[in-house]
XYZ file of C-alpha atoms in Angstrom:
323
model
C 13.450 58.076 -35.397
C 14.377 60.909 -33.309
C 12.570 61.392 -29.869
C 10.677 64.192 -28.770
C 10.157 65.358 -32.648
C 7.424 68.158 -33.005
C 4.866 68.531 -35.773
C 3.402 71.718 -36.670
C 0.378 72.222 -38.275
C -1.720 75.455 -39.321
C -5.229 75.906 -41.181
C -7.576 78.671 -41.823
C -11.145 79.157 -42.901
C -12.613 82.568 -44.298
C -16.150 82.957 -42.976
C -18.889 85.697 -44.217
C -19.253 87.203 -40.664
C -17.644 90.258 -38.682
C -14.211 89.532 -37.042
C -15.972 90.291 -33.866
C -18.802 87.822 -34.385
C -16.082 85.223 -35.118
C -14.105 85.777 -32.063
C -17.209 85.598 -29.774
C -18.422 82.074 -30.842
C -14.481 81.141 -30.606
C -13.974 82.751 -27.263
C -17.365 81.296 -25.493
C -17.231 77.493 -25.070
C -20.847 77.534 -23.835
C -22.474 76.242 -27.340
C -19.497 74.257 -28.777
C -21.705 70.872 -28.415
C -24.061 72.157 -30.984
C -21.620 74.369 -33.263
C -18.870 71.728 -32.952
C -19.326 68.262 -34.636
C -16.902 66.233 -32.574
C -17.615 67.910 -29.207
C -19.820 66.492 -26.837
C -19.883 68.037 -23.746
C -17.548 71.267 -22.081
C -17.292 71.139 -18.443
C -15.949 74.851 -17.297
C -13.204 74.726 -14.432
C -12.431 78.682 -13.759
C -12.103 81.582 -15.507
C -11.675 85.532 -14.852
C -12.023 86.548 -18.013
C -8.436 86.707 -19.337
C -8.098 83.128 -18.949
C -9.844 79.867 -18.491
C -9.766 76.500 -18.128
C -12.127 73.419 -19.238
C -12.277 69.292 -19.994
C -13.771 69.257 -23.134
C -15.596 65.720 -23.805
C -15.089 64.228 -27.662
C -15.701 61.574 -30.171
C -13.579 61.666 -33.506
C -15.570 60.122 -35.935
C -14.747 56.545 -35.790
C -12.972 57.067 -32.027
C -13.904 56.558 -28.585
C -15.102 58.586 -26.368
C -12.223 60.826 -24.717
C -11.483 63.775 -22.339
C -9.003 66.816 -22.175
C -8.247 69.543 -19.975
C -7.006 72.250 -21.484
C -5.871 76.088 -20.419
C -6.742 79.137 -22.632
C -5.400 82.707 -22.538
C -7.773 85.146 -23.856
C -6.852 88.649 -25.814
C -9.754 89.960 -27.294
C -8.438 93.389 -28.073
C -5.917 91.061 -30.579
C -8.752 88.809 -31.543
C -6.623 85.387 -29.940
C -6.458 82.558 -27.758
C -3.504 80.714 -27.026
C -3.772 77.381 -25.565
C -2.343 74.290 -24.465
C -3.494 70.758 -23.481
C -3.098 70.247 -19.718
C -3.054 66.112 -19.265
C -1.459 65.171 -23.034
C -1.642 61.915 -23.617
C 0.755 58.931 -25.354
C 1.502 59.584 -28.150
C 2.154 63.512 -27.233
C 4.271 65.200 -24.715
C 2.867 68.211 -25.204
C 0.140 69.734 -27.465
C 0.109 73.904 -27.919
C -1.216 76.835 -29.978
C -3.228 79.554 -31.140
C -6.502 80.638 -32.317
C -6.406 84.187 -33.881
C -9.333 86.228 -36.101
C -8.112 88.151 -38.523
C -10.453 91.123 -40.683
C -10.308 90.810 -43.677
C -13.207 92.764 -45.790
C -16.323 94.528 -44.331
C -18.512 91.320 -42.718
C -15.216 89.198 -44.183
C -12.854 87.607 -41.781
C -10.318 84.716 -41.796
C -10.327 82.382 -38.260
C -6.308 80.741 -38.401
C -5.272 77.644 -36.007
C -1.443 77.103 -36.027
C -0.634 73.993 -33.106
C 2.180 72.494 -32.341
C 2.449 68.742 -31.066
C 5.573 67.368 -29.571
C 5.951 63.014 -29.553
C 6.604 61.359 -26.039
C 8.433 59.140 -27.962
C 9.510 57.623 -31.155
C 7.547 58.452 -34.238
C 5.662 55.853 -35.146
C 2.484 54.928 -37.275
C 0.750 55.240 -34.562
C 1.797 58.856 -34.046
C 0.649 60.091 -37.684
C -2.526 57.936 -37.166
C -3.602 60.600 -33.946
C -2.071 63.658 -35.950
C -4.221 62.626 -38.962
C -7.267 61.994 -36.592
C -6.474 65.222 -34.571
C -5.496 67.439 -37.328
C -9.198 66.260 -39.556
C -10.582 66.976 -35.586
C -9.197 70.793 -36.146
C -10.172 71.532 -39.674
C -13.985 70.183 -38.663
C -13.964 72.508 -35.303
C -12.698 75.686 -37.932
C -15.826 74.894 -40.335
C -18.280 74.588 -37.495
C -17.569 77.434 -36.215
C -17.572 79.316 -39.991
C -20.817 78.124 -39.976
C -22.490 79.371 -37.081
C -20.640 82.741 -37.215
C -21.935 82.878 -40.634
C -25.569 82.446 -39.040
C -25.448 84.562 -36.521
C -27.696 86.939 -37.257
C -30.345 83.952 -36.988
C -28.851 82.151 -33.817
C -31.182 83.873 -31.664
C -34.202 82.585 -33.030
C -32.565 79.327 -33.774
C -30.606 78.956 -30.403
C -32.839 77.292 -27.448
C -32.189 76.538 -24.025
C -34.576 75.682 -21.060
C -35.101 73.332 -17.953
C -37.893 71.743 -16.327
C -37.885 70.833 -12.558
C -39.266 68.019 -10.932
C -39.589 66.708 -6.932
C -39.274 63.250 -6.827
C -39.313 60.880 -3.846
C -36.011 59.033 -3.520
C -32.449 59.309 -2.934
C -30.015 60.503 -6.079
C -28.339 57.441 -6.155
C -31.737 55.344 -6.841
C -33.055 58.447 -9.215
C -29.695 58.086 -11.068
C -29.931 54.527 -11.383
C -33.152 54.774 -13.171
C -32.080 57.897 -15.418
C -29.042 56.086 -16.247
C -30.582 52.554 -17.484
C -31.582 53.799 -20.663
C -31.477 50.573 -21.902
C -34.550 49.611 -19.673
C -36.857 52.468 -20.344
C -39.039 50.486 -23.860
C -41.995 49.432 -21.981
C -41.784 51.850 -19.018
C -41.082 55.056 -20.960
C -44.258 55.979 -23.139
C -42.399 57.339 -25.968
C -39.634 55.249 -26.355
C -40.394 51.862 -27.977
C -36.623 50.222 -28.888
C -33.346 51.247 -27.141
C -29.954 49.620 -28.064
C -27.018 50.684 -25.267
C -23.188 50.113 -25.685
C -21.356 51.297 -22.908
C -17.631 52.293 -24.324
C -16.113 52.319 -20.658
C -17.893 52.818 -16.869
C -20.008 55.433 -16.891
C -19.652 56.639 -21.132
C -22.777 55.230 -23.092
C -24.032 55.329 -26.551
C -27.339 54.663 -26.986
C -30.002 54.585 -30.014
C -33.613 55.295 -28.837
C -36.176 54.685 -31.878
C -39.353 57.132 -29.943
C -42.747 58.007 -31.104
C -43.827 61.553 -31.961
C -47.047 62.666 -30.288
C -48.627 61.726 -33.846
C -47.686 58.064 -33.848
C -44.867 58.336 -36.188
C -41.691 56.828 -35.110
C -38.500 58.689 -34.963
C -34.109 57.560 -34.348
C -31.873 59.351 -32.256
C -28.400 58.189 -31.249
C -26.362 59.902 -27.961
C -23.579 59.721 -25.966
C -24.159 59.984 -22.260
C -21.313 60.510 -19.643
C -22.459 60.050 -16.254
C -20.578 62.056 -13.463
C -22.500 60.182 -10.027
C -20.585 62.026 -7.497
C -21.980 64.849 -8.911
C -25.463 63.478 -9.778
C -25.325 64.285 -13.348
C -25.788 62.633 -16.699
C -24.785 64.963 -19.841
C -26.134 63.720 -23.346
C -25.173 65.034 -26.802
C -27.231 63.907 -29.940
C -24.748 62.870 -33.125
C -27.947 62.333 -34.263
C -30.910 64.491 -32.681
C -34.899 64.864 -33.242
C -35.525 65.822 -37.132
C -36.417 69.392 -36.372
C -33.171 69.787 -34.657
C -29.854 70.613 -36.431
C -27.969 69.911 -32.980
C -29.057 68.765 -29.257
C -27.485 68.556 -25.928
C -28.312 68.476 -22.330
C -28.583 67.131 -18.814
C -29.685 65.518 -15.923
C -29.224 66.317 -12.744
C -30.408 65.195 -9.433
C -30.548 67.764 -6.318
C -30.800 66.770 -2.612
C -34.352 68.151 -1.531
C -35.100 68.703 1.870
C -39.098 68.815 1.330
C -38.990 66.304 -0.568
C -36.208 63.245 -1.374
C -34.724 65.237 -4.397
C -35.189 67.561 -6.941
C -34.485 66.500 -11.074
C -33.654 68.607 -13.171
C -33.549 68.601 -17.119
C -31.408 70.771 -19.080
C -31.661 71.126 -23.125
C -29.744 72.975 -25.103
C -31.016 72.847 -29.594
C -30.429 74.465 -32.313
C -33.331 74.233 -34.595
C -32.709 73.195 -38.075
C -34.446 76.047 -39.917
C -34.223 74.212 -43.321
C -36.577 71.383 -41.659
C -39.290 73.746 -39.749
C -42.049 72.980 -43.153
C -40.821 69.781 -43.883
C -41.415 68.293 -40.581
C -44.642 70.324 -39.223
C -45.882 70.788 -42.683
C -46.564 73.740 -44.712
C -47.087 77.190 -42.920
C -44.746 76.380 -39.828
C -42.566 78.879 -39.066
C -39.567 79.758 -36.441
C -42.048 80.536 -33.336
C -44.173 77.052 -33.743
C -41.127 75.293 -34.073
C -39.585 76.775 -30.909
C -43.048 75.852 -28.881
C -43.336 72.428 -30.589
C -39.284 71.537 -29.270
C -40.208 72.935 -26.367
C -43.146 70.994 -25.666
C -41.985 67.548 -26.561
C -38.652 67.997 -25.027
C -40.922 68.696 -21.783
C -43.282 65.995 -22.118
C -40.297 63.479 -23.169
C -38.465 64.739 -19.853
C -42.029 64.420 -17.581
C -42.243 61.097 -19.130
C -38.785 59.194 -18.391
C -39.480 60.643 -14.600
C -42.634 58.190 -14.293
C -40.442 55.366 -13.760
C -38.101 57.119 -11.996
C -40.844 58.223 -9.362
C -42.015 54.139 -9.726
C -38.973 53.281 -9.217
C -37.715 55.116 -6.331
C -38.667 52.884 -3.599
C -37.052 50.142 -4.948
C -33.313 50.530 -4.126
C -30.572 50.339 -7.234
C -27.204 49.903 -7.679
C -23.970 51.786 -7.478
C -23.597 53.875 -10.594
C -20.429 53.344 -12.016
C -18.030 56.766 -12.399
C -16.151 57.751 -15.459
């Protein structure tokens, strides 16, 4: 086979939103984790508001865990971003293309992809096996986003994000340590009774808590966790989140304190499932019960896996490992 052969590919998805609307949810990377199936974390790198730059964190169904960097150029006057993938990887030499959002009918518009990938080498199986898994990666981005533009009138209410801070004795190495040993919290963390960690590489986990609502009834959620220790973070993103929640993600971080050894800091980011608001707090709920009772046992859950942290301190731990 020839080398350096390119594949193009395009797609399109009509949502029942404004063009504008559309664009927006397209152009802001903030809120991909919980619009965006496969995404699991976006880590911003600059922008001036022409163009920008971010890795994006994601898991393919079926794939491991991976990172990208890519570079964006912005036109919102023609409702487009081009793009291209900054570190492609074997079995690409180069990966390119466009995002554009087209009107189509009063609160009708069309969102089109058209990419380009070019092979570092001879096309093989192995090649159509990432197309195939990149190109099923594409079409599931384009109907996630459909979806929430086609919601957004009702993101507001549905959209949450909040943090809690905490001063904790310590250094951030030994606060990490504890944070990061998820598999060790049954027993030490109130809520969580079972907790079964893989860890894909150093530093990328999965991990599937089984925790207890403040009822007694037992609840599953699964995560991936990428741990950044120079930086004294952990992000998190639920393929699986709390049953009120159509999509979770968040962080820890861990601040030098000079008052006192550091300061921790949890980040959450939901989007409430508002098909599940009755069914879960029984009948009567609404939006503004569910948004207190998320953010109350996302708080207490948070306050909770610090106890052992703050136990745990004084102890000493080991090097975290860096992805």
């Amino acid at each position: 086979m020839s080398l350096g052969r390119a594949h193009r590919m395009s797609c399109a998805v009509d949502a029942a939103a404004p063009a504008g609307v559309l664009y927006a949810l397209l152009a802001d990377t903030t809120h991909w984790p919980l619009f965006l199936p496969h995404v699991l974390h976006v880590e911003p790198l600059d922008a001036d508001g022409e163009r920008d730059g971010f890795c994006l964190w994601s898991a393919h169904e079926g794939s491991a865990v991976s990172s990208t960097r890519w570079r964006r150029t912005l036109d919102a006057g023609a409702l487009r971003v081009d793009f291209h993938q900054e570190d492609p990887r074997a079995p690409f030499a180069s990966v390119a293309g466009a995002l554009s959002v087209t009107h189509l009918a009063p609160g009708w518009s069309r969102l089109t992809l058209e990419r380009e990938s070019t092979a570092s080498g001879a096309w093989t199986a192995r090649t159509e096996q990432a197309l195939a898994t990149a190109e099923r990666g594409a079409c599931a981005a384009l109907d996630g986003l459909k979806v929430a533009a086609e919601h957004w009138s009702a993101l507001d209410g549905l959209l949450m994000t909040f943090e809690d801070r905490v001063r904790v004795p310590g250094t951030a190495e030994q606060l990490l340590e504890v944070l990061y040993r998820v598999g060790s919290w049954p027993g030490r963390v109130p809520h969580v009774v079972r907790a079964d960690v893989t860890e894909e590489r150093p530093g990328v986990q999965r991990a599937v808590l089984v925790q207890v609502n403040g009822d007694g009834s037992a609840y599953t959620t699964e995560s991936v966790r990428v741990c950044f220790p120079a930086a004294g973070r952990i992000v998190h993103r639920h393929t699986r989140p709390h049953p009120l929640l159509a999509a979770h993600g968040g962080e820890w971080s861990v601040l030098p304190d000079p008052e006192a050894g550091c300061t921790v800091v949890s980040r959450h980011a939901v989007l409430l499932d508002g098909r599940a608001i009755e069914r879960v707090l029984g009948p009567g709920a609404d939006q503004e019960s569910a948004r207190r009772h998320v953010r109350e046992l996302l708080r207490r859950e948070s306050a909770a896996v610090l106890g052992p942290a703050q136990q745990s301190a004084a102890e000493g731990g080991r090097a975290l490992r860096a992805v």
